[in-house]
Amino acid sequence: MSVEVKTICCIGAGYVGGPTMAVIADKCKYLKVIVVDLNKVKIDSWNNADLTKLPVYEPGLKDLIKRCRNKNLFFSTKIQESIAESDMVFISVNTPTKQSGLGAGEASNLKYIESSARSIAEYAVGHTIVVEKSTIPVKTAEVIKNILISSQKGLEKNPSKSFTVLSSPEFLAEGTAIDDLINPSRVLIGGESKTSIDALVNIYKNWVSEEKIIKTNIWSSELSKLTANAFLAQRVSSINSISALCEKTGADISEVAKAVGMDYRIGKHFLKSGPGFGGSCFKKDILNLVYICKLYGLNEVANYWKEVLEINNWQQNRLTNIIVKKLFGTVTNKKIGILGFAFKANTNDTRESPAINICSNLLLEGAKLSIFDPKVKFQEISDSLENFNNPENNSFKTNDSISMASSYEQLANGSDAIIILTEWDEFKAIEWSRISKLMRKPSWIFDCRDIIDPNHFVESDLNIWKLGCGSNIKIIK
Ligand code: UDX
Ligand code: ADP
């Protein structure tokens, strides 16, 4: 028996739900795709006629929205009606790390998953395939199933209501989300019901070849996502740990990474040292892994993965220490330019961005920060620093100490240092010889993303420090 899917709905119109559904709508014109969210402001932004105002910035996203919106792709706050109308419901809501209670600081808070499952239980009509797409800990499908099954008890009024649950974690990376969705490395579908799995495969088959679609049991699917992210984060922590050693020994991290990555068993990707990994997934997924390992008494495994996070924090703190030391041991009342606040290039997302920790450390040291990012709004920066700093405990007021620069000139004017924290392409074209004249002397550039070419600085009086090289920068004349 096959299930015919005509309408799908996605609960959660965020960085995963919005782009994923836009690609499905574009590739499956026969489907009606509805993206719902509790947040009306977000839905209004998705529906904004001005496509530069979409809540998510992703290269290629605007074109998809233009092609599909209000044709077969809809953004709505009508959660009840949309669930009722759908044959398949994706859950793509946020799962932040718990701040209090059992598992605080490690386990994910599943309250939004739970409330989504409750809405599906209440409003679904007929048979509904529920697909978990959120970043979740292992065994979340069980939570969803339990809620759906409990809701069926006492459903004598509507015995025709039934559910199957699939896990289909999303592997897209922000900044390349649309490419990743169109050409996925793999599509993973975990579940028990063959007909439901086939129904989801039939959607993906419209643009993904079947060899790339992996079918597993539900727990393997959930754990694969955590493991993939933990491995990726581990590579970043590994190379970052070596960057510190390079600075001490005179080695150059980009040369080491190249030499190491050419071993096909290691591979060249994800070996770029930087100010530490950010984003909504890596930290949360490792914390989930740590939590679940501890739960099963696997303390050595938990400690192993925890270290990946610790190196990441250490990298951010060590960068701040280097910056302060180079600026004669104090940054109090010094103007420091921050180039880039997003956690990586080509996204407006700042969740867990290393810039948050580094900027907060500098603010605690009394610095005045002038920040430039091509896509991140001032409010976003101010909110993330404010939340991070817990203002009650601090002597500074975030908003008095930070400002948004609207040009590189404004950022540089009177600054003692400029710190490059995000690898935006446009930063590669900065004319440093001109910009540096505006800075206070002695002036420093701290390149934490391997953006600048030191050869351009031969004649300049700028001091350059590069992550993974330190100040021993090789100039090839
Ligand atoms: C990640 C996974 O890549 C993706 O598969 C999963 O679905 C979600 O989590 P994302 O967080 O969007 O995606 O971005 P990613 O490209 O993985 O980068 C994460 C962080 O690692 C960024 O802060 C990035 O700057 C950093 N990074 C990445 C490095 O510092 N060096 C590298 O070589 C690669
Ligand atoms: P991700 O990066 O995983 O996509 P986001 O935080 O960008 O996470 O988006 C998740 C979205 O899910 C948010 O816009 C939030 O308002 C929405 N959301 C959370 N819970 C519910 C719910 N019960 N019903 C509808 N939307 C929800």
Coordinates of C-alpha atoms and ligand atoms in Angstrom, one line a residue:
M1 CA 0.0 0.0 0.0
S2 CA 1.4 3.4 -0.8
V3 CA 0.5 6.7 0.8
E4 CA -0.3 9.6 -1.4
V5 CA 1.1 12.9 -0.1
K6 CA -0.4 16.0 -1.5
T7 CA 0.0 18.6 1.3
I8 CA 2.9 18.9 3.7
C9 CA 3.3 21.3 6.6
C10 CA 6.4 22.3 8.5
I11 CA 6.2 23.5 12.1
G12 CA 8.9 26.0 12.6
A13 CA 9.9 28.7 10.1
G14 CA 13.5 29.1 11.1
Y15 CA 16.9 28.5 9.6
V16 CA 16.1 24.8 8.8
G17 CA 12.4 24.8 8.2
G18 CA 12.3 27.9 5.9
P19 CA 15.0 26.9 3.4
T20 CA 14.2 23.1 3.5
M21 CA 10.6 23.7 2.6
A22 CA 11.5 26.3 -0.1
V23 CA 13.6 23.6 -1.8
I24 CA 10.9 20.9 -1.5
A25 CA 8.3 23.3 -2.9
D26 CA 10.6 24.2 -5.8
K27 CA 11.4 20.6 -6.6
C28 CA 7.9 19.2 -6.1
K29 CA 5.5 21.6 -7.8
Y30 CA 2.7 19.0 -7.3
L31 CA 2.9 19.4 -3.5
K32 CA 1.3 22.1 -1.4
V33 CA 3.9 23.2 1.2
I34 CA 2.8 25.2 4.3
V35 CA 5.4 26.5 6.8
V36 CA 3.8 27.5 10.1
D37 CA 5.2 29.3 13.1
L38 CA 3.9 30.7 16.4
N39 CA 6.0 33.8 15.7
K40 CA 3.8 36.2 13.7
V41 CA 6.6 38.7 13.1
K42 CA 8.7 35.9 11.6
I43 CA 5.9 34.7 9.3
D44 CA 5.2 38.3 8.3
S45 CA 8.9 38.6 7.3
W46 CA 8.7 35.4 5.2
N47 CA 5.7 37.0 3.5
N48 CA 7.3 40.4 3.0
A49 CA 7.2 41.6 -0.6
D50 CA 10.7 43.0 -0.1
L51 CA 12.8 39.9 -0.4
T52 CA 15.8 41.5 1.4
K53 CA 13.6 41.4 4.6
L54 CA 13.3 37.6 4.8
P55 CA 14.2 36.5 8.3
V56 CA 16.9 34.1 7.1
Y57 CA 19.8 35.2 4.8
E58 CA 21.0 32.4 2.6
P59 CA 22.6 32.7 -0.8
G60 CA 19.9 31.5 -3.4
L61 CA 17.0 31.6 -1.0
K62 CA 15.4 34.8 -2.3
D63 CA 15.1 33.3 -5.8
L64 CA 13.3 30.2 -4.5
I65 CA 10.9 32.3 -2.4
K66 CA 10.2 34.5 -5.4
R67 CA 9.4 31.4 -7.6
C68 CA 7.3 29.4 -5.1
R69 CA 5.7 31.8 -2.5
N70 CA 2.0 31.8 -2.7
K71 CA 2.1 29.3 -5.6
N72 CA 2.7 26.1 -3.8
L73 CA 4.7 27.5 -0.8
F74 CA 2.8 29.3 2.0
F75 CA 4.0 30.9 5.3
S76 CA 1.3 31.0 7.9
T77 CA 0.4 31.3 11.6
K78 CA -2.6 29.0 11.1
I79 CA -1.1 26.0 12.8
Q80 CA -4.3 24.2 13.4
E81 CA -5.8 24.3 9.9
S82 CA -2.4 23.6 8.3
I83 CA -1.8 20.4 10.3
A84 CA -5.4 19.3 9.6
E85 CA -4.9 19.7 5.9
S86 CA -1.5 17.9 5.8
D87 CA -0.6 14.3 5.0
M88 CA 2.9 14.8 6.3
V89 CA 4.0 17.1 9.1
F90 CA 7.7 18.1 9.6
I91 CA 8.8 19.2 13.1
S92 CA 11.6 21.8 12.7
V93 CA 11.4 23.8 15.9
N94 CA 14.2 25.0 18.1
T95 CA 15.6 22.7 20.9
P96 CA 17.8 25.0 23.0
T97 CA 20.0 23.6 25.8
K98 CA 18.2 23.4 29.1
Q99 CA 19.1 26.2 31.5
S100 CA 17.6 24.7 34.6
G101 CA 16.3 21.5 36.1
L102 CA 17.3 17.9 35.1
G103 CA 20.2 17.9 32.6
A104 CA 20.7 21.7 32.8
G105 CA 23.6 22.9 30.7
E106 CA 23.6 19.7 28.7
A107 CA 20.3 18.2 27.7
S108 CA 18.1 19.8 25.1
N109 CA 14.9 21.4 26.1
L110 CA 12.2 19.5 24.3
K111 CA 9.3 21.7 25.2
Y112 CA 8.8 23.0 21.7
I113 CA 9.0 19.5 20.3
E114 CA 6.5 18.4 22.9
S115 CA 4.1 21.3 22.1
S116 CA 4.4 20.6 18.4
A117 CA 3.6 16.9 18.9
R118 CA 0.6 17.9 21.1
S119 CA -0.7 20.2 18.3
I120 CA -0.3 17.4 15.8
A121 CA -2.1 15.0 18.1
E122 CA -4.9 17.4 18.5
Y123 CA -5.4 18.8 15.0
A124 CA -4.3 16.1 12.6
V125 CA -7.0 14.4 10.5
G126 CA -6.8 10.8 9.1
H127 CA -3.3 9.3 8.8
T128 CA -0.4 11.7 9.3
I129 CA 3.3 11.0 8.9
V130 CA 5.3 13.0 11.4
V131 CA 8.9 13.7 10.4
E132 CA 11.4 15.0 13.0
K133 CA 13.8 17.4 11.4
S134 CA 14.9 19.4 14.4
T135 CA 18.3 18.9 16.0
I136 CA 17.4 16.6 18.8
P137 CA 18.8 14.1 21.2
V138 CA 18.5 10.4 20.6
K139 CA 15.1 8.9 21.7
T140 CA 13.2 12.1 20.8
A141 CA 11.1 10.1 18.3
E142 CA 9.9 8.1 21.4
V143 CA 8.7 11.3 23.1
I144 CA 6.8 12.3 19.9
K145 CA 5.3 8.8 19.5
N146 CA 4.2 8.6 23.2
I147 CA 2.4 11.9 22.9
L148 CA 0.7 10.9 19.6
I149 CA -0.2 7.4 20.9
S150 CA -1.6 8.8 24.2
S151 CA -3.7 11.2 22.3
Q152 CA -5.2 8.3 20.3
K153 CA -6.5 6.7 23.5
G154 CA -9.9 8.0 24.1
L155 CA -10.3 8.9 20.4
E156 CA -13.4 6.8 20.1
K157 CA -14.9 9.9 18.5
N158 CA -12.4 9.8 15.7
P159 CA -10.9 6.3 15.4
S160 CA -9.6 7.0 11.9
K161 CA -6.8 9.3 13.3
S162 CA -3.4 7.5 13.1
F163 CA 0.3 8.4 13.0
T164 CA 3.7 7.2 12.1
V165 CA 6.9 8.9 13.1
L166 CA 10.1 9.2 11.0
S167 CA 13.4 10.7 11.8
S168 CA 15.0 12.6 8.9
P169 CA 17.8 14.8 10.3
E170 CA 18.8 17.7 8.2
F171 CA 22.5 18.0 7.4
L172 CA 22.5 21.4 5.7
A173 CA 25.1 23.9 6.8
E174 CA 24.1 27.6 7.0
G175 CA 25.6 29.8 4.4
T176 CA 25.4 26.9 1.9
A177 CA 21.9 25.7 2.9
I178 CA 20.3 25.9 -0.6
D179 CA 23.2 24.1 -2.3
D180 CA 23.3 21.5 0.4
L181 CA 19.6 20.9 0.1
I182 CA 19.7 20.7 -3.7
N183 CA 22.8 18.4 -3.7
P184 CA 22.8 16.7 -0.4
S185 CA 25.7 14.4 0.5
R186 CA 22.9 12.0 1.8
V187 CA 19.3 12.0 2.9
L188 CA 18.8 9.9 6.0
I189 CA 15.4 8.5 6.9
G190 CA 14.9 6.4 10.0
G191 CA 11.7 4.7 10.9
E192 CA 9.7 1.5 11.1
S193 CA 6.9 2.0 8.7
K194 CA 7.9 1.1 5.1
T195 CA 5.0 2.9 3.5
S196 CA 5.8 6.1 5.4
I197 CA 9.5 5.9 4.6
D198 CA 8.6 5.3 0.9
A199 CA 6.3 8.3 1.0
L200 CA 9.2 10.5 2.2
V201 CA 11.6 8.9 -0.3
N202 CA 9.1 9.7 -3.1
I203 CA 9.4 13.4 -2.2
Y204 CA 13.2 13.4 -2.2
K205 CA 13.4 11.2 -5.4
N206 CA 12.2 14.2 -7.3
W207 CA 15.7 15.6 -7.2
V208 CA 18.0 13.2 -5.1
S209 CA 19.3 9.9 -6.6
E210 CA 18.1 6.9 -4.7
E211 CA 21.7 5.7 -3.8
K212 CA 22.0 8.8 -1.6
I213 CA 18.9 8.0 0.4
I214 CA 19.8 6.0 3.4
K215 CA 17.1 4.1 5.3
T216 CA 17.9 3.1 8.9
N217 CA 16.2 2.4 12.2
I218 CA 15.0 5.4 14.0
W219 CA 17.7 5.5 16.7
S220 CA 20.5 5.1 14.2
S221 CA 19.1 8.1 12.3
E222 CA 18.9 10.2 15.4
L223 CA 22.4 9.2 16.6
S224 CA 24.0 9.7 13.2
K225 CA 23.2 13.4 13.2
L226 CA 24.7 13.9 16.7
T227 CA 27.8 11.9 15.7
A228 CA 28.3 13.7 12.4
N229 CA 28.2 17.1 14.1
A230 CA 30.4 15.8 16.9
F231 CA 33.0 14.6 14.4
L232 CA 32.9 17.9 12.5
A233 CA 33.3 19.9 15.7
Q234 CA 36.1 17.6 16.7
R235 CA 38.1 18.4 13.5
V236 CA 37.7 22.1 14.2
S237 CA 38.9 21.7 17.8
S238 CA 41.8 19.5 16.6
I239 CA 43.1 22.0 14.1
N240 CA 42.5 24.9 16.6
S241 CA 44.5 23.1 19.2
I242 CA 47.4 22.8 16.8
S243 CA 47.1 26.5 15.8
A244 CA 48.2 27.4 19.3
L245 CA 51.3 25.2 18.9
C246 CA 52.1 26.7 15.5
E247 CA 52.2 30.2 17.0
K248 CA 54.7 29.0 19.6
T249 CA 56.9 27.0 17.3
G250 CA 57.0 29.1 14.1
A251 CA 55.0 26.6 12.1
D252 CA 52.1 28.0 9.9
I253 CA 48.7 26.4 10.5
S254 CA 47.6 26.8 6.9
E255 CA 50.7 24.9 5.7
V256 CA 50.2 22.2 8.4
A257 CA 46.5 21.8 7.5
K258 CA 47.3 21.5 3.8
A259 CA 50.0 18.9 4.4
V260 CA 47.8 16.9 6.8
G261 CA 44.7 17.2 4.7
M262 CA 46.3 15.8 1.5
D263 CA 46.3 12.4 3.2
Y264 CA 43.2 11.0 1.7
R265 CA 42.3 9.2 4.9
I266 CA 42.2 12.6 6.7
G267 CA 40.8 14.7 3.9
K268 CA 41.2 18.5 3.3
H269 CA 37.8 19.7 4.4
F270 CA 37.0 21.2 7.8
L271 CA 40.6 21.9 8.7
K272 CA 40.5 25.7 8.8
S273 CA 41.6 27.0 12.1
G274 CA 39.6 30.0 13.4
P275 CA 38.2 31.6 16.5
G276 CA 36.3 28.4 17.4
F277 CA 33.1 26.9 16.1
G278 CA 29.8 28.5 16.6
G279 CA 26.3 27.9 15.2
S280 CA 23.2 26.4 16.7
C281 CA 24.2 22.7 16.3
F282 CA 27.8 21.7 17.3
K283 CA 27.7 22.8 20.9
K284 CA 24.2 21.6 21.5
D285 CA 24.7 18.2 19.8
I286 CA 27.9 17.5 21.7
L287 CA 26.2 18.5 25.0
N288 CA 23.4 16.1 24.1
L289 CA 26.0 13.4 23.4
V290 CA 27.7 14.0 26.7
Y291 CA 24.4 13.9 28.5
I292 CA 23.2 10.7 26.9
C293 CA 26.6 9.0 27.5
K294 CA 26.5 9.9 31.2
L295 CA 22.9 8.7 31.4
Y296 CA 24.1 5.3 30.2
G297 CA 27.2 5.4 32.5
L298 CA 29.6 5.9 29.7
N299 CA 31.6 8.6 31.6
E300 CA 34.9 8.1 29.6
V301 CA 33.0 8.7 26.4
A302 CA 31.3 11.7 27.8
N303 CA 34.6 13.2 28.9
Y304 CA 36.2 12.6 25.6
W305 CA 33.6 14.6 23.7
K306 CA 33.4 17.3 26.4
E307 CA 37.0 18.1 25.7
V308 CA 36.1 19.1 22.1
L309 CA 33.9 21.9 23.7
E310 CA 36.5 22.9 26.2
I311 CA 39.2 23.5 23.5
N312 CA 36.6 25.6 21.7
N313 CA 36.1 27.9 24.7
W314 CA 39.8 27.9 25.4
Q315 CA 40.5 29.0 21.8
Q316 CA 38.2 32.0 22.2
N317 CA 39.6 33.0 25.6
R318 CA 43.2 32.6 24.5
L319 CA 42.5 34.9 21.5
T320 CA 41.2 37.6 23.9
N321 CA 44.3 37.2 26.1
I322 CA 46.6 37.6 23.1
I323 CA 44.8 40.7 21.9
V324 CA 44.9 42.4 25.4
K325 CA 48.6 41.5 25.8
K326 CA 49.6 42.9 22.4
L327 CA 47.8 46.2 23.3
F328 CA 50.2 46.8 26.2
G329 CA 48.1 44.7 28.6
T330 CA 45.0 46.9 28.6
V331 CA 42.2 47.7 26.3
T332 CA 40.3 50.0 28.7
N333 CA 38.7 52.8 26.8
K334 CA 40.5 51.7 23.6
K335 CA 38.4 51.5 20.4
I336 CA 38.6 48.1 18.8
G337 CA 37.1 47.3 15.4
I338 CA 35.3 44.0 15.0
L339 CA 35.0 42.7 11.5
G340 CA 32.2 40.1 11.4
F341 CA 29.8 39.0 14.0
A342 CA 28.0 36.1 12.3
F343 CA 29.2 32.6 13.4
K344 CA 30.5 32.0 9.8
A345 CA 30.3 33.8 6.4
N346 CA 27.1 34.0 4.3
T347 CA 24.6 33.8 7.1
N348 CA 23.0 36.4 9.4
D349 CA 22.9 33.8 12.2
T350 CA 24.8 34.7 15.4
R351 CA 23.9 31.8 17.6
E352 CA 26.9 30.6 19.6
S353 CA 29.1 32.8 17.4
P354 CA 32.7 33.0 18.7
A355 CA 32.3 36.8 18.3
I356 CA 29.9 36.8 21.3
N357 CA 32.5 35.4 23.7
I358 CA 35.4 37.3 22.4
C359 CA 33.5 40.7 22.3
S360 CA 32.2 40.0 25.8
N361 CA 35.7 39.4 27.1
L362 CA 36.9 42.6 25.5
L363 CA 34.0 44.5 27.0
L364 CA 34.8 43.1 30.4
E365 CA 38.3 44.5 29.9
G366 CA 36.8 47.9 29.3
A367 CA 37.1 48.1 25.5
K368 CA 34.8 50.2 23.2
L369 CA 33.8 48.1 20.3
S370 CA 32.9 49.2 16.8
I371 CA 31.3 46.3 14.9
F372 CA 30.8 45.7 11.2
D373 CA 28.9 42.8 9.7
P374 CA 27.4 42.8 6.3
K375 CA 24.2 40.9 7.3
V376 CA 23.8 41.0 11.1
K377 CA 21.6 43.8 12.6
F378 CA 22.7 45.9 15.5
Q379 CA 19.8 44.7 17.7
E380 CA 20.9 41.1 17.2
I381 CA 24.4 41.9 18.3
S382 CA 23.3 43.9 21.2
D383 CA 20.8 41.2 22.4
S384 CA 23.4 38.4 22.1
L385 CA 26.0 40.4 24.1
E386 CA 23.5 41.5 26.6
N387 CA 22.2 38.0 27.2
F388 CA 25.7 36.6 27.4
N389 CA 26.9 39.2 29.8
N390 CA 24.2 38.9 32.3
P391 CA 24.3 42.7 32.8
E392 CA 23.4 42.6 36.5
N393 CA 26.9 41.2 37.3
N394 CA 28.8 43.6 35.1
S395 CA 30.0 47.1 35.5
F396 CA 29.5 48.1 31.9
K397 CA 26.4 48.7 29.9
T398 CA 26.6 46.8 26.6
N399 CA 24.9 49.5 24.6
D400 CA 27.2 52.3 25.8
S401 CA 30.3 50.2 24.8
I402 CA 29.3 48.9 21.4
S403 CA 28.4 50.7 18.2
M404 CA 27.7 49.5 14.7
A405 CA 30.1 50.9 12.0
S406 CA 28.5 51.5 8.6
S407 CA 31.8 51.5 6.7
Y408 CA 35.3 50.2 7.1
E409 CA 36.5 53.8 7.5
Q410 CA 34.2 54.4 10.4
L411 CA 35.3 51.1 12.0
A412 CA 39.0 52.0 11.6
N413 CA 38.8 55.7 12.6
G414 CA 40.8 56.0 15.9
S415 CA 40.9 52.2 16.5
D416 CA 43.9 50.6 18.1
A417 CA 43.1 47.3 16.6
I418 CA 40.8 45.5 14.2
I419 CA 39.9 41.9 14.8
I420 CA 38.7 39.7 11.9
L421 CA 36.2 37.2 13.3
T422 CA 34.1 36.1 10.3
E423 CA 35.5 35.2 6.9
W424 CA 33.1 37.3 4.7
D425 CA 34.5 37.5 1.2
E426 CA 34.2 41.3 1.1
F427 CA 36.8 41.6 3.9
K428 CA 39.4 40.1 1.5
A429 CA 39.1 43.2 -0.7
I430 CA 39.7 45.7 2.1
E431 CA 42.3 48.3 1.1
W432 CA 44.3 48.1 4.3
S433 CA 46.9 50.6 3.3
R434 CA 44.1 53.3 3.2
I435 CA 42.2 52.0 6.2
S436 CA 45.2 51.7 8.4
K437 CA 46.0 55.5 8.1
L438 CA 42.8 56.1 10.1
M439 CA 43.9 54.0 13.0
R440 CA 45.7 55.1 16.2
K441 CA 49.4 54.1 16.2
P442 CA 50.7 51.5 17.0
S443 CA 47.9 49.7 15.2
W444 CA 47.2 46.1 15.1
I445 CA 45.2 43.7 12.8
F446 CA 44.3 40.4 14.4
D447 CA 43.3 38.0 11.6
C448 CA 41.5 35.1 13.1
R449 CA 40.1 33.8 9.8
D450 CA 43.2 33.7 7.4
I451 CA 41.7 36.5 5.3
I452 CA 44.5 38.9 4.8
D453 CA 47.5 38.5 2.6
P454 CA 50.6 39.7 4.5
N455 CA 52.4 40.5 1.3
H456 CA 50.1 43.5 0.9
F457 CA 51.6 44.9 4.2
V458 CA 55.3 44.9 3.4
E459 CA 55.5 48.7 3.3
S460 CA 52.9 49.4 6.0
D461 CA 53.5 50.2 9.6
L462 CA 50.6 47.9 10.7
N463 CA 51.3 45.2 13.2
I464 CA 49.8 41.9 12.0
W465 CA 48.9 38.9 14.1
K466 CA 47.5 35.8 12.3
L467 CA 45.9 32.9 14.1
G468 CA 48.1 29.9 13.7
C469 CA 51.1 32.0 12.8
G470 CA 51.3 34.7 15.4
S471 CA 53.4 37.7 14.5
N472 CA 56.0 35.5 12.6
I473 CA 54.3 36.0 9.3
K474 CA 56.2 34.9 6.3
I475 CA 56.3 37.5 3.6
I476 CA 57.1 36.1 0.1
K477 CA 58.7 38.9 -1.8
Ligands
UDX1 C1 26.7 22.3 11.0 C2 26.9 21.0 10.1 O1 28.0 21.3 9.2 C3 25.7 20.7 9.4 O2 25.8 19.4 8.7 C4 24.5 20.5 10.4 O3 23.3 20.2 9.8 C5 24.4 21.7 11.3 O4 25.7 22.1 11.9 P1 26.6 24.9 10.5 O5 26.7 25.0 12.0 O6 25.5 25.6 9.8 O7 26.4 23.4 10.1 O8 28.0 25.4 9.9 P2 29.4 24.7 9.6 O9 29.9 25.0 8.3 O10 29.5 23.3 10.0 O11 30.4 25.5 10.6 C6 30.2 25.4 12.0 C7 31.3 26.3 12.7 O12 32.6 25.7 12.5 C8 31.4 27.7 12.2 O13 31.6 28.6 13.2 C9 32.6 27.7 11.3 O14 33.3 28.9 11.2 C10 33.5 26.7 12.0 N1 34.5 26.0 11.2 C11 34.1 25.2 10.2 C12 35.8 26.2 11.3 O15 36.2 27.0 12.2 N2 36.7 25.6 10.5 C13 36.4 24.8 9.5 O16 37.2 24.2 8.8 C14 35.0 24.5 9.3
ADP2 P1 16.4 26.1 13.5 O1 17.8 26.7 13.3 O2 16.5 24.7 14.1 O3 15.6 26.2 12.3 P2 15.1 28.4 14.6 O4 15.2 28.9 16.0 O5 15.7 29.2 13.5 O6 15.7 26.9 14.7 O7 13.6 28.2 14.3 C1 12.7 27.4 15.0 C2 11.3 28.1 14.9 O8 10.3 27.2 15.5 C3 11.1 29.4 15.6 O9 10.8 30.4 14.6 C4 10.0 29.2 16.6 O10 9.1 30.3 16.8 C5 9.3 28.0 16.0 N1 8.5 27.2 17.0 C6 8.9 26.7 18.2 N2 7.9 26.0 18.8 C7 6.8 26.1 17.9 C8 5.5 25.5 18.0 N3 5.1 24.8 19.0 N4 4.7 25.8 16.9 C9 5.1 26.5 15.9 N5 6.3 27.1 15.8 C10 7.2 26.8 16.8

